[in-house]
Coordinates of C-alpha atoms and ligand atoms in Angstrom, one line a residue:
X8 CA 0.0 0.0 0.0
X9 CA 1.2 3.5 -0.9
X10 CA 1.3 5.6 2.2
X11 CA -0.4 9.0 2.0
X12 CA 2.3 11.6 1.7
X13 CA 1.8 14.8 3.6
X14 CA 4.5 17.5 2.8
X15 CA 4.8 20.5 5.0
X16 CA 5.9 23.3 2.7
X17 CA 7.2 26.0 5.1
X18 CA 8.2 28.3 2.2
X19 CA 10.1 31.3 3.5
X20 CA 9.3 30.7 7.1
X21 CA 10.9 29.0 10.1
X22 CA 13.8 29.5 12.5
X23 CA 15.8 27.3 14.9
X24 CA 13.4 28.3 17.5
X25 CA 10.4 27.3 15.4
X26 CA 12.0 23.9 14.6
X27 CA 13.0 23.2 18.2
X28 CA 9.5 24.0 19.4
X29 CA 7.7 22.0 16.8
X30 CA 9.7 19.1 15.6
X31 CA 9.3 16.9 18.7
X32 CA 5.5 17.3 18.3
X33 CA 5.7 16.3 14.7
X34 CA 7.9 13.3 15.6
X35 CA 5.5 12.2 18.3
X36 CA 2.5 12.3 15.9
X37 CA 4.5 10.6 13.3
X38 CA 5.0 7.6 15.6
X39 CA 1.3 7.1 15.7
X40 CA 0.7 7.1 12.0
X41 CA -0.1 3.9 10.0
X42 CA -1.5 5.4 6.8
X43 CA 0.4 8.7 6.4
X44 CA 4.0 9.5 5.9
X45 CA 5.3 13.0 6.7
X46 CA 7.9 15.1 5.0
X47 CA 9.2 18.6 6.0
X48 CA 10.2 21.2 3.4
X49 CA 12.0 24.0 5.2
X50 CA 14.1 26.7 3.7
X51 CA 17.5 25.3 2.5
X52 CA 19.5 26.6 5.5
X53 CA 17.5 24.4 7.9
X54 CA 17.6 21.1 5.9
X55 CA 20.8 19.8 7.5
X56 CA 19.7 20.7 11.0
X57 CA 16.3 19.0 10.5
X58 CA 18.0 16.0 8.9
X59 CA 19.9 15.4 12.1
X60 CA 16.7 15.7 14.2
X61 CA 14.7 13.2 12.1
X62 CA 17.4 10.5 12.0
X63 CA 15.8 7.2 13.0
X64 CA 12.3 8.3 12.2
X65 CA 10.3 7.8 9.0
X66 CA 10.0 11.6 8.4
X67 CA 11.7 12.7 5.3
X68 CA 13.1 15.9 3.9
X69 CA 11.9 17.8 0.9
X70 CA 13.8 20.7 -0.7
X71 CA 11.8 23.6 -2.1
X72 CA 14.0 24.1 -5.1
X73 CA 17.2 23.2 -6.9
X74 CA 19.5 24.6 -9.5
X75 CA 19.9 23.0 -13.0
X76 CA 23.7 23.2 -12.7
X77 CA 25.8 20.7 -10.8
X78 CA 28.7 23.0 -9.9
X79 CA 30.4 26.2 -11.0
X80 CA 30.0 29.9 -10.9
X81 CA 26.3 30.1 -10.0
X82 CA 26.2 32.3 -7.0
X83 CA 23.3 31.7 -4.7
X84 CA 22.4 28.3 -6.1
X85 CA 22.2 24.8 -4.6
X86 CA 22.8 21.6 -6.6
X87 CA 21.0 18.3 -6.6
X88 CA 24.1 16.6 -5.3
X89 CA 24.3 19.0 -2.3
X90 CA 20.7 18.2 -1.5
X91 CA 21.5 14.5 -1.7
X92 CA 24.5 15.0 0.6
X93 CA 22.3 16.4 3.3
X94 CA 19.6 13.7 3.2
X95 CA 16.9 15.3 1.0
X96 CA 14.5 12.8 -0.5
X97 CA 12.0 14.9 -2.5
X98 CA 12.5 18.2 -4.4
X99 CA 9.5 20.5 -5.2
X100 CA 9.8 21.6 -8.8
X101 CA 7.8 24.3 -10.5
X102 CA 5.9 25.6 -7.5
X103 CA 3.7 28.4 -8.7
X104 CA 5.5 30.8 -6.4
X105 CA 8.7 30.1 -8.3
X106 CA 7.0 30.4 -11.6
X107 CA 5.5 33.7 -10.7
X108 CA 8.1 35.4 -8.5
X109 CA 11.2 33.9 -10.0
X110 CA 10.1 33.7 -13.6
X111 CA 10.7 30.0 -13.8
X112 CA 9.3 28.8 -17.1
X113 CA 8.1 25.5 -18.4
X114 CA 11.5 24.7 -20.0
X115 CA 13.6 25.4 -16.9
X116 CA 11.2 23.4 -14.8
X117 CA 11.4 20.5 -17.2
X118 CA 15.2 20.6 -16.9
X119 CA 15.1 20.6 -13.1
X120 CA 12.6 17.7 -13.1
X121 CA 14.8 15.5 -15.3
X122 CA 18.0 16.4 -13.4
X123 CA 16.5 15.6 -10.0
X124 CA 15.2 12.3 -11.2
X125 CA 18.5 11.4 -13.0
X126 CA 20.5 12.1 -9.8
X127 CA 18.3 9.9 -7.7
X128 CA 16.0 12.2 -5.8
X129 CA 12.3 12.3 -6.3
X130 CA 10.9 15.3 -8.1
X131 CA 7.5 16.7 -7.1
X132 CA 6.2 18.4 -10.2
X133 CA 3.7 21.1 -9.3
X134 CA 1.2 21.9 -12.1
X135 CA -2.0 23.9 -12.1
X136 CA -3.9 26.7 -13.7
X137 CA -4.5 30.3 -12.8
X138 CA -8.0 31.6 -12.2
X139 CA -8.1 33.1 -15.7
X140 CA -7.0 29.9 -17.3
X141 CA -9.6 28.0 -15.3
X142 CA -12.2 30.4 -16.6
X143 CA -11.1 29.8 -20.1
X144 CA -11.1 26.0 -19.5
X145 CA -7.4 25.6 -20.1
X146 CA -6.6 23.5 -17.1
X147 CA -5.9 20.3 -19.0
X148 CA -3.9 22.0 -21.6
X149 CA -1.7 23.7 -19.0
X150 CA -1.0 20.5 -17.2
X151 CA -0.3 18.5 -20.4
X152 CA 1.9 21.2 -21.8
X153 CA 4.2 20.8 -18.7
X154 CA 4.3 17.1 -19.1
X155 CA 5.0 17.3 -22.8
X156 CA 7.8 19.8 -22.2
X157 CA 9.5 17.2 -20.0
X158 CA 8.9 14.5 -22.6
X159 CA 10.6 16.7 -25.2
X160 CA 13.9 16.5 -23.3
X161 CA 13.5 13.0 -21.9
X162 CA 11.1 10.1 -22.2
X163 CA 8.0 8.8 -20.4
X164 CA 10.1 6.6 -18.1
X165 CA 11.4 9.7 -16.4
X166 CA 8.1 9.8 -14.6
X167 CA 8.6 6.5 -13.0
X168 CA 8.7 6.9 -9.2
X169 CA 7.9 10.6 -9.2
X170 CA 5.1 12.8 -7.9
X171 CA 2.8 15.1 -9.7
X172 CA 1.1 17.6 -7.5
X173 CA -2.0 19.3 -8.9
X174 CA -2.0 22.7 -7.3
X175 CA -4.4 25.2 -8.9
X176 CA -2.6 28.5 -8.6
X177 CA -5.8 30.3 -7.5
X178 CA -6.2 27.9 -4.6
X179 CA -2.7 28.3 -3.1
X180 CA -2.8 30.4 0.1
X181 CA -6.2 31.8 -0.9
X182 CA -8.5 29.9 1.4
X183 CA -10.3 28.6 -1.7
X184 CA -10.2 24.9 -2.4
X185 CA -10.7 23.1 -5.7
X186 CA -13.9 21.2 -6.2
X187 CA -13.2 17.5 -5.7
X188 CA -14.8 16.5 -8.9
X189 CA -12.6 18.9 -10.8
X190 CA -9.5 17.6 -9.0
X191 CA -10.5 14.0 -9.8
X192 CA -11.2 14.9 -13.4
X193 CA -7.8 16.5 -13.9
X194 CA -5.9 13.7 -12.1
X195 CA -7.7 11.1 -14.2
X196 CA -7.0 13.1 -17.3
X197 CA -3.2 13.2 -16.6
X198 CA -3.2 9.5 -15.6
X199 CA -5.0 8.5 -18.8
X200 CA -2.5 10.6 -20.8
X201 CA 0.5 9.0 -19.2
X202 CA -1.1 5.5 -19.4
X203 CA -1.5 6.0 -23.2
X204 CA 2.2 6.5 -23.4
X205 CA 3.3 3.8 -21.0
X206 CA 1.0 1.3 -19.3
X207 CA 3.4 0.4 -16.5
X208 CA 4.8 3.5 -14.9
X209 CA 1.4 5.1 -14.0
X210 CA 1.3 2.7 -11.0
X211 CA 4.5 4.3 -9.7
X212 CA 3.4 7.9 -9.9
X213 CA 2.0 9.6 -6.8
X214 CA -0.6 12.2 -7.2
X215 CA -0.9 15.0 -4.6
X216 CA -3.3 17.9 -4.2
X217 CA -2.2 21.3 -2.9
X218 CA -4.1 24.5 -2.3
X219 CA -5.6 25.8 1.0
X220 CA -6.1 22.3 2.5
X221 CA -7.2 22.6 6.1
X222 CA -9.0 20.6 8.8
X223 CA -12.4 21.9 7.8
X224 CA -12.3 21.2 4.1
X225 CA -10.6 17.8 3.6
X226 CA -13.5 15.5 4.2
X227 CA -14.6 15.4 0.6
X228 CA -11.1 14.3 -0.5
X229 CA -11.5 10.9 1.1
X230 CA -14.5 9.6 -0.8
X231 CA -12.2 7.9 -3.4
X232 CA -8.6 6.7 -3.4
X233 CA -7.1 8.7 -6.2
X234 CA -5.1 11.3 -4.3
X235 CA -1.9 9.9 -2.7
X236 CA -1.0 13.0 -0.6
X237 CA -1.3 16.7 0.1
X238 CA 1.1 19.6 -0.1
X239 CA 0.3 21.8 2.9
X240 CA 1.5 25.4 3.1
X241 CA -0.1 27.7 5.6
X242 CA -1.5 25.1 8.0
X243 CA 1.9 23.5 8.4
X244 CA 3.1 26.6 10.1
X245 CA 0.8 26.4 13.1
X246 CA 1.6 23.2 14.9
X247 CA -1.7 22.8 16.6
X248 CA -3.6 23.0 13.3
X249 CA -1.1 20.9 11.5
X250 CA -1.4 18.1 14.1
X251 CA -5.2 18.2 14.0
X252 CA -5.1 18.0 10.2
X253 CA -2.7 15.0 10.2
X254 CA -4.9 13.2 12.8
X255 CA -8.0 13.8 10.7
X256 CA -6.3 12.6 7.5
X257 CA -5.1 9.5 9.3
X258 CA -8.6 8.8 10.6
X259 CA -10.2 9.3 7.3
X260 CA -7.7 6.9 5.6
X261 CA -8.4 4.3 8.3
X262 CA -12.1 4.6 7.6
X263 CA -11.6 4.6 3.9
X264 CA -9.5 1.4 4.0
X265 CA -12.1 -0.4 6.1
X266 CA -15.0 0.4 3.8
Ligands
PEP323 C1 1.6 25.3 -1.4 O1 2.2 26.4 -1.4 O2 2.0 24.4 -2.1 C2 0.3 25.2 -0.7 C3 -0.4 24.2 -0.9 O3 0.0 26.3 0.1 P1 -1.3 26.5 1.0 O4 -1.6 25.2 1.7 O5 -1.0 27.6 1.9 O6 -2.4 26.8 0.0

């Protein structure tokens, strides 16, 4: 059984104090989980510190970004091998905040995805539409364009053992959550597309949802088993809310597996 992957994306938040206060609580709840696995995605500078604190637990580390170069004169950048060195397992690629605020385009994101996979880490490809694109019914096109851009520089097998996170841009940090039927529709659409290219690897792709997930709005996500995890931004920064959310997800998965 694939465990449900909950990634806490701290974005540009956190401090040693924040980590020291909260990580023991996260470790404690992690010990009680049967259906979920947890991953923390702090700013780069705290990855190593957290890696030491989560040794001997099943909590993993996720990086928020990576450079496309392996070494050289690229001031301010971090390579995939450096991330590997400090125990990172997953790397978020193409988060909408990087696309919007750092002008990362579809080609750059494709290069990052391929590089991360080739160097043995697991890329999490974030894809999703803006409100305007949604209005113009472009969601499927936007998502498939990103996948095709990766296929242009690699082949379908690159998606084996990777994660695709459907994150509607209008839902991130906005308090608005996507309609479950629409999430289901887009995930099934992507799955069918990949399946049409390779019948085997689709079993080895995790699908996550991200965008304003919280304690009060997750119920409807557990009516069917087609989402394998959540990317959680805002709620992961308040430990009380994050723990309540994890407990609710765990309980919902328990009930779903019994039914
Ligand atoms: C995100 O940034 O990936 C995210 C899902 O954020 P939030 O939960 O705050 O919408």
